[in-house]
Structure formats: structure tokens, C-alpha cells
Coordinates of C-alpha atoms in Angstrom, one line a residue:
M21 CA 12.4 8.7 21.3
Q22 CA 12.3 5.4 19.4
P23 CA 14.2 2.3 20.6
P24 CA 17.1 1.4 18.1
L25 CA 16.0 -1.1 15.6
R26 CA 18.8 -3.8 16.5
S27 CA 16.5 -4.7 19.5
S28 CA 13.9 -4.1 17.2
L29 CA 15.0 -6.9 15.9
D30 CA 16.1 -9.1 18.1
K31 CA 12.5 -8.5 19.8
L32 CA 11.0 -9.6 16.1
V33 CA 12.8 -12.4 16.1
R34 CA 10.8 -13.4 19.1
V35 CA 7.6 -12.1 17.6
L36 CA 8.8 -14.7 14.2
C37 CA 9.0 -17.5 16.4
G38 CA 5.8 -17.1 18.3
S39 CA 4.8 -18.0 14.9
V40 CA 2.4 -15.2 13.7
L41 CA 4.8 -15.2 10.1
L42 CA 3.6 -17.8 7.9
G43 CA 5.2 -18.0 4.4
A44 CA 8.6 -16.6 4.6
F45 CA 10.1 -18.9 7.4
A46 CA 10.6 -22.4 7.4
G47 CA 12.0 -21.8 10.5
C48 CA 12.8 -19.3 13.1
D49 CA 16.8 -20.1 12.2
N50 CA 16.3 -19.9 7.9
P51 CA 14.9 -16.5 6.5
A52 CA 13.7 -17.5 3.2
S53 CA 15.0 -15.9 0.4
P54 CA 13.7 -12.5 -0.5
T55 CA 9.9 -13.2 -2.0
R56 CA 10.8 -10.6 -5.6
S57 CA 12.4 -14.3 -6.6
T58 CA 9.7 -17.2 -5.2
G59 CA 8.6 -17.9 -8.6
G60 CA 4.9 -18.1 -9.5
T61 CA 2.8 -16.5 -12.6
V62 CA 4.8 -13.0 -13.3
R63 CA 2.8 -10.0 -13.3
D64 CA 3.0 -8.2 -16.9
D65 CA 3.8 -4.3 -15.4
A66 CA 7.4 -5.2 -14.6
G67 CA 9.9 -1.9 -14.2
E68 CA 12.2 0.1 -16.0
T69 CA 15.1 -2.4 -12.7
D70 CA 13.0 -5.5 -13.4
R71 CA 13.7 -5.5 -17.2
G72 CA 17.3 -5.2 -17.1
A73 CA 20.2 -5.9 -14.3
S74 CA 19.1 -4.5 -11.4
P75 CA 20.9 -2.0 -9.4
A76 CA 22.3 -2.5 -5.6
V77 CA 20.5 -3.4 -3.0
P78 CA 19.2 -0.6 -0.8
S79 CA 20.8 0.4 2.2
V80 CA 18.5 1.9 5.4
R81 CA 19.7 2.9 8.5
R82 CA 18.4 1.1 12.1
N83 CA 17.8 4.6 14.2
A84 CA 17.0 8.1 12.4
T85 CA 20.0 9.7 10.6
Y86 CA 19.1 11.7 7.6
P87 CA 17.3 15.1 7.9
V88 CA 13.5 14.7 6.1
R89 CA 12.5 17.4 3.3
S90 CA 8.4 17.6 2.7
S91 CA 7.4 18.8 -0.7
T92 CA 3.5 18.2 -2.0
H93 CA 3.1 17.6 -5.9
V94 CA 0.0 17.0 -8.4
Y95 CA 0.4 12.8 -9.8
G96 CA -2.1 13.6 -11.8
E97 CA -6.1 14.7 -12.4
G98 CA -9.6 12.8 -12.1
L99 CA -12.9 13.4 -12.5
Q100 CA -15.6 14.7 -10.2
H101 CA -19.1 14.4 -11.0
S102 CA -22.3 15.8 -10.3
T103 CA -24.0 12.4 -9.7
W104 CA -22.7 9.1 -10.1
G105 CA -22.4 7.4 -13.8
G106 CA -22.7 11.1 -15.5
G107 CA -23.8 14.9 -14.8
T108 CA -21.5 17.8 -15.2
T109 CA -17.9 17.1 -14.7
S110 CA -14.4 18.9 -13.4
P111 CA -11.0 17.7 -13.4
V112 CA -9.2 17.6 -9.7
A113 CA -5.7 17.8 -9.2
L114 CA -4.7 14.5 -6.9
Q115 CA -1.6 15.2 -4.4
L116 CA 0.1 14.0 -2.6
D117 CA 3.2 15.1 -0.5
L118 CA 7.1 13.5 -0.6
F119 CA 9.1 13.1 1.6
E120 CA 13.0 12.4 1.2
P121 CA 15.7 11.5 3.3
Q122 CA 18.7 14.2 2.7
G123 CA 21.5 12.5 2.1
A124 CA 20.5 9.3 1.5
P125 CA 22.8 6.8 -0.4
A126 CA 20.8 6.8 -4.8
G127 CA 18.9 3.5 -5.0
R128 CA 16.2 4.4 -2.0
P129 CA 13.2 2.1 -1.1
A130 CA 10.2 4.1 -1.3
L131 CA 6.6 3.7 0.6
V132 CA 3.5 4.3 -0.7
I133 CA 0.9 5.6 2.0
I134 CA -2.3 6.0 2.0
H135 CA -4.8 7.3 4.7
G136 CA -8.2 6.0 5.7
G137 CA -11.4 8.0 6.4
A138 CA -14.1 5.2 5.1
F139 CA -13.7 7.0 1.6
R140 CA -15.9 9.3 2.8
D141 CA -13.1 11.8 4.4
G142 CA -9.7 11.3 5.6
S143 CA -6.2 13.3 4.3
R144 CA -2.6 12.7 3.4
T145 CA -1.8 14.5 6.0
Q146 CA -3.3 12.8 8.9
A147 CA -1.0 12.5 11.9
Q148 CA -0.4 9.3 12.2
L149 CA 0.3 8.7 9.3
V150 CA 2.8 11.7 9.5
S151 CA 4.6 9.9 12.1
F152 CA 5.3 7.1 9.5
A153 CA 6.7 8.5 6.4
E154 CA 9.3 10.8 9.0
Y155 CA 10.7 7.3 10.8
F156 CA 10.7 5.8 7.2
T157 CA 12.5 8.6 5.3
S158 CA 14.6 9.4 8.2
R159 CA 16.4 5.8 7.8
G160 CA 16.3 6.2 3.8
W161 CA 12.8 5.7 2.5
V162 CA 11.6 7.9 -0.1
C163 CA 8.1 8.1 1.5
I164 CA 4.6 9.7 -0.6
S165 CA 1.1 9.9 1.1
I166 CA -1.1 10.2 -1.0
D167 CA -4.7 12.0 -1.1
Y168 CA -7.2 9.8 -3.6
R169 CA -11.3 10.8 -4.3
L170 CA -13.7 10.5 -2.1
L171 CA -17.4 10.1 -1.3
K172 CA -17.9 13.9 -2.3
D173 CA -16.0 13.5 -5.3
R174 CA -18.2 10.9 -7.2
G175 CA -16.4 10.2 -9.8
T176 CA -15.7 8.1 -13.0
L177 CA -17.2 4.7 -13.1
P178 CA -16.9 1.9 -15.5
S179 CA -20.8 0.9 -16.1
Q180 CA -20.2 -3.0 -15.4
W181 CA -19.6 -1.1 -12.0
V182 CA -22.4 0.7 -11.6
R183 CA -24.1 -2.0 -12.4
Y184 CA -23.0 -4.5 -9.7
V185 CA -23.9 -0.9 -7.0
Q186 CA -27.1 -0.8 -8.2
D187 CA -27.7 -4.6 -8.2
E188 CA -26.0 -5.9 -5.2
V189 CA -25.7 -3.8 -3.0
L190 CA -28.1 -2.0 -0.6
P191 CA -29.1 1.0 -0.8
A192 CA -27.6 3.2 2.2
S193 CA -24.0 1.4 1.6
R194 CA -24.3 2.5 -2.5
D195 CA -21.9 5.5 -2.0
Q196 CA -18.8 4.2 -0.6
A197 CA -19.5 0.9 -2.9
A198 CA -18.7 3.4 -6.0
A199 CA -16.8 5.4 -4.0
L200 CA -14.3 2.2 -4.4
Y201 CA -13.4 2.0 -8.0
P202 CA -12.0 6.0 -7.9
A203 CA -9.9 5.7 -4.8
A204 CA -8.3 2.7 -5.5
R205 CA -7.9 4.3 -9.3
D206 CA -6.1 6.8 -8.0
A207 CA -3.5 5.0 -5.6
K208 CA -2.9 3.2 -8.7
A209 CA -2.5 6.5 -10.7
A210 CA 0.6 8.1 -7.3
V211 CA 2.6 4.6 -7.6
R212 CA 2.6 4.8 -11.6
W213 CA 3.7 9.2 -10.6
L214 CA 6.4 7.5 -8.4
Y215 CA 7.8 5.4 -11.1
A216 CA 7.8 8.1 -13.5
N217 CA 9.7 9.8 -11.0
A218 CA 12.4 7.3 -9.7
A219 CA 15.5 8.4 -11.3
A220 CA 14.8 12.4 -10.1
Y221 CA 14.7 11.4 -6.2
Q222 CA 16.9 8.3 -6.3
I223 CA 14.7 5.5 -6.0
N224 CA 15.3 1.8 -6.9
T225 CA 12.1 0.4 -8.0
D226 CA 12.4 -3.0 -7.1
Y227 CA 11.2 -2.1 -3.6
V228 CA 8.0 -0.6 -3.3
T229 CA 6.1 -0.8 -0.3
A230 CA 2.4 0.5 0.3
M231 CA 1.0 1.2 4.0
G232 CA -2.5 2.0 4.8
G233 CA -4.7 1.9 7.0
S234 CA -8.5 0.9 7.4
A235 CA -9.4 2.4 4.2
G236 CA -6.1 3.2 2.7
A237 CA -5.3 -0.5 4.2
Y238 CA -7.6 -1.5 1.4
L239 CA -5.7 0.6 -1.4
A240 CA -2.7 -1.5 0.1
I241 CA -3.8 -4.3 -0.3
V242 CA -5.0 -3.4 -4.1
L243 CA -2.0 -2.6 -4.8
G244 CA -0.2 -5.7 -3.5
V245 CA -2.1 -8.2 -5.2
T246 CA -4.8 -6.3 -8.5
D247 CA -3.4 -7.2 -11.6
P248 CA -2.1 -4.6 -13.9
E249 CA -5.3 -3.7 -15.7
D250 CA -8.0 -3.5 -13.0
F251 CA -9.0 0.3 -11.9
R252 CA -6.9 1.4 -15.1
D253 CA -8.7 0.0 -18.1
E254 CA -12.5 -0.5 -17.7
V255 CA -12.6 3.2 -18.2
P256 CA -11.7 4.7 -21.7
A257 CA -9.9 7.9 -21.5
S258 CA -13.4 9.7 -24.1
A259 CA -15.3 9.1 -20.4
D260 CA -12.3 10.2 -18.9
P261 CA -9.1 12.5 -20.7
T262 CA -7.6 12.7 -17.2
L263 CA -6.4 9.1 -17.8
A264 CA -3.9 10.5 -19.9
T265 CA -2.6 12.8 -17.0
T266 CA -1.8 9.2 -14.9
H267 CA 1.2 8.0 -16.3
L268 CA -0.2 5.1 -17.9
N269 CA 3.2 3.6 -19.5
Q270 CA 4.2 3.4 -16.3
P271 CA 3.6 0.0 -13.8
S272 CA 1.5 -0.1 -10.7
R273 CA 3.7 -2.9 -9.3
V274 CA 4.5 -2.9 -4.9
R275 CA 7.0 -5.4 -3.6
T276 CA 5.5 -5.8 -0.2
V277 CA 2.1 -4.2 2.0
I278 CA 1.8 -3.6 5.5
D279 CA -2.2 -3.6 5.9
H280 CA -3.6 -2.0 9.6
W281 CA -7.5 -3.4 10.0
G282 CA -8.1 -3.4 6.0
G283 CA -10.2 -5.3 3.9
L284 CA -11.3 -7.0 0.5
E285 CA -14.2 -5.2 -0.7
H286 CA -12.7 -4.1 -4.2
L287 CA -11.2 -7.7 -4.5
R288 CA -14.7 -9.4 -4.0
I289 CA -17.0 -7.0 -6.6
L290 CA -13.8 -8.0 -9.0
Q291 CA -14.3 -11.3 -8.7
A292 CA -18.3 -10.5 -9.1
L293 CA -17.7 -8.8 -12.0
D294 CA -15.9 -11.2 -13.9
G295 CA -15.5 -15.0 -12.1
R296 CA -11.6 -14.5 -10.8
S297 CA -9.6 -14.6 -8.0
R298 CA -7.3 -11.8 -8.2
F299 CA -5.1 -14.2 -5.0
D300 CA -1.9 -15.8 -7.1
A301 CA 1.3 -16.8 -6.2
S302 CA 2.2 -13.4 -7.6
D303 CA 1.0 -11.2 -5.1
A304 CA 3.1 -8.9 -2.4
P305 CA 4.2 -10.5 0.4
M306 CA 2.0 -8.7 3.4
S307 CA 1.4 -8.0 7.4
I308 CA -1.3 -8.0 8.6
V309 CA -1.8 -6.3 11.9
H310 CA -6.0 -6.1 12.4
G311 CA -7.4 -6.0 15.9
T312 CA -9.6 -8.5 17.4
N313 CA -12.5 -6.4 18.1
D314 CA -12.8 -4.5 15.2
A315 CA -16.7 -3.1 15.2
T316 CA -15.7 -0.7 12.1
V317 CA -14.1 -4.1 9.7
P318 CA -14.8 -6.8 10.9
F319 CA -11.2 -9.1 12.3
T320 CA -13.1 -11.7 9.7
E321 CA -11.8 -9.7 6.7
A322 CA -7.9 -9.9 8.5
E323 CA -8.7 -14.0 8.8
A324 CA -9.6 -14.1 4.9
L325 CA -7.0 -12.3 4.5
R326 CA -4.9 -14.7 5.6
D327 CA -6.6 -17.6 4.2
A328 CA -5.7 -16.5 1.0
Y329 CA -2.4 -16.0 1.9
V330 CA -2.1 -19.8 3.2
S331 CA -3.5 -20.8 -0.1
T332 CA -1.0 -19.4 -2.8
G333 CA 1.3 -19.4 -0.7
V334 CA 3.1 -16.3 -0.1
P335 CA 5.2 -15.2 2.5
F336 CA 2.5 -12.9 5.3
A337 CA 2.4 -12.1 9.0
F338 CA -0.4 -12.4 11.2
H339 CA -0.7 -10.1 14.0
P340 CA -4.0 -10.4 15.7
L341 CA -4.1 -7.5 17.9
V342 CA -6.2 -9.0 21.3
G343 CA -8.5 -6.7 22.8
F344 CA -8.6 -3.7 20.4
G345 CA -10.7 -2.0 18.5
H346 CA -10.9 0.2 15.4
G347 CA -7.7 2.0 14.4
P348 CA -5.0 1.5 17.4
W349 CA -1.7 2.9 16.5
T350 CA -0.5 3.3 19.0
A351 CA -1.1 -0.9 19.5
T352 CA 2.2 -2.7 19.8
V353 CA 3.0 -6.2 18.9
G354 CA 6.1 -8.1 20.6
G355 CA 7.8 -4.5 22.1
L356 CA 7.7 -3.1 18.6
T357 CA 5.5 -0.5 17.4
L358 CA 3.5 -0.6 14.5
E359 CA 6.6 1.5 12.6
E360 CA 8.9 -1.2 14.0
L361 CA 6.9 -3.8 12.9
A362 CA 6.2 -2.5 9.2
M363 CA 10.3 -1.6 9.1
A364 CA 11.1 -5.3 9.8
F365 CA 9.1 -6.7 8.0
V366 CA 10.1 -4.8 4.7
I367 CA 13.5 -5.4 5.5
E368 CA 13.2 -9.0 6.0
Q369 CA 11.0 -9.8 2.8
Q370 CA 13.0 -7.5 1.2
S371 CA 16.5 -8.4 2.0
L372 CA 18.1 -4.6 2.5
T373 CA 21.6 -4.1 3.6
V374 CA 20.9 -2.3 6.8
S375 CA 23.7 -0.3 8.1
E376 CA 24.6 1.2 11.7
Q377 CA 23.9 5.1 12.1
G378 CA 27.8 7.0 11.7
E379 CA 28.4 4.3 8.6
R380 CA 28.8 5.8 5.2

């Protein structure tokens, strides 16, 4: 049984006062206001609720309260190729699993969950991700756990990405570097599907979070940091007619990111292609969780991400998992499970209303 969130939040305060949360707190007694109003550059992918008067702040529960209903949906299509950058093509249906909190009030926050697998394998049905989805959904969130195209699909690439991979990447890593682009394109398409269906599932799109592990965290970081046109506009519709199935008129903005042992290669490639860093004051607040002994995605990636957030002043939390390697889903921080840690960070950053079980 999970401990009540009240005790979990008490534990989090002790963790915060140990100086792992930076930017969001001027001191342990005075939390910053919601980071949606911290200023800085305003993205041009504001959702419908961003453009008008904002609805009420969502209400979530401290403990598991709502029955969870799950269903599978196609959020768009992508092309797979017989060879990178060419060959024969065929469309692939992109799927997600939707988790709904039965009986939760309207105006719900949402969580986008993204699996890992080195862009070679993995699935939206990964046990740890289903656990995350059920944890959050039972407390009032709508969750989607997404699949995306993998290396074997050889998704459509922009010409400049092909040239970069050929010219700058070692042969042994080229397939994986190529797979980064269609995976990010699909992750943004999944968020646009969420916006397009927000009314049907009673979602307040001012409160969308992205969470991933390993490769999924790379993509969550992409969602929180890159510009609206990135991984959307580089390939023309004439080269990829499946783009028309991906709700291009919707935003792909998320307000908070939970990074579990992710990295920054997408951002490095974007900067190499146009000379421009994507980090700025409009980025989503981020919780960075990473094992110090990670031999798959080095801990230096977490440190680089932390340093970028220090430079922009955007709120973040930095949680080194001392002695842990890659993928430690059962780790704890200050007595909190990773689900509890993520939930407490989202509640704090989005200033969500938290009600007791039994309140309506």
C-alpha cells in the first residue's frame, strides 16, 4: 500500500530543504508562484485554454480514489521506410493507451508517459509505466502511455538530419541517431492528440506533464524544451502525407517534465543544425532523476541538463541517485517512491488543489 500523500509531501519538504530543488524555491518557507507565470519568452503554441480565461485549477486527490478505465487509441500515422531516407514506404498506426479516472471532476490535469528502450524496442505497456499511469489516474489525472516509431521502422527524416547522421555520427551509432527524429515527431503528435481530445476527456490543457524513462525521458525533455516547429515542420507534407493525421493545428506544449535518466542528444543535434540552443526561460520546469553510476546514459547528461536550467532560471529539481545504475524504477528519494516524488513535484509546480479522499 502506498503511504498517504500528506506524509509523502512532508517527506518532500525535508528533501527540498536539503537543497535538491533549485529555482522553484527562494527558501523552504516561501514556495514560488506557479511557473506558468514566471515570464520569459512566450511560445506560439498556446492551447485553447491559454488564449482565453483559464478554467479553475484542477483538483487531485492525496490517495488513490478513482476507478481507472483504460482504452487504446490511434493518435495518428507515420511512415516506415525500407531504408533510411528512401526506399518503399507504408503507413504505421501510432497507438496510445488512455487511462481515465472514473468520477473525477472535469478540468483534469494530464500526464503523457513515454517508454524507453534505446529507440530500438520498448512498449507503452511496460509494467513500470502502467504502474505510473494507474497511480496518477487513480488520483485524478488523465494519462496516456504512447508508442512511437522505433529504429526498425526507419521513419521519415528531413534531409538535414540525414546529412548530419552521415557526416557527424560514427557508423555504429547512425541507426540510433536517425531513429531520434521520428520518435520525437511522434511524441509531439501524441500531445497534439491530447489537446484535440481534451474536451472529450475533460482535460485542462494548462496542466499537462510529460514523463519518461531512458529514451522516453529524452522525448519528455524534447517536449519540455524544444520550439513548436521542431520535429513538426522539417519534413514537408509532400514527403510525408501522414503528417495530416497528426492534428497539426493543435499545440504540443507541456507545462512540467519528469526526467528519469534521460539525455540531450536531440537538443545537441538541433543546435548543430541551426546553431541555436533551445534552452530558454519558457521551458517547462523539470524534475531530473538519474543514477550516478549509470553506464547507459551517463550521469553527466543529468548534470548538463541541470546546468542549462541554472542558466535560464527555470525551476527544476535535481535528484542524483547515488550508487544506482540505469533504470532504477524502485529507487526512493528521501523516503519517496518515484511516483510520489513525481506527483509532489507536479503539484508544487502547477499549484494544483489537493483534496482529501471522500471530498467531492
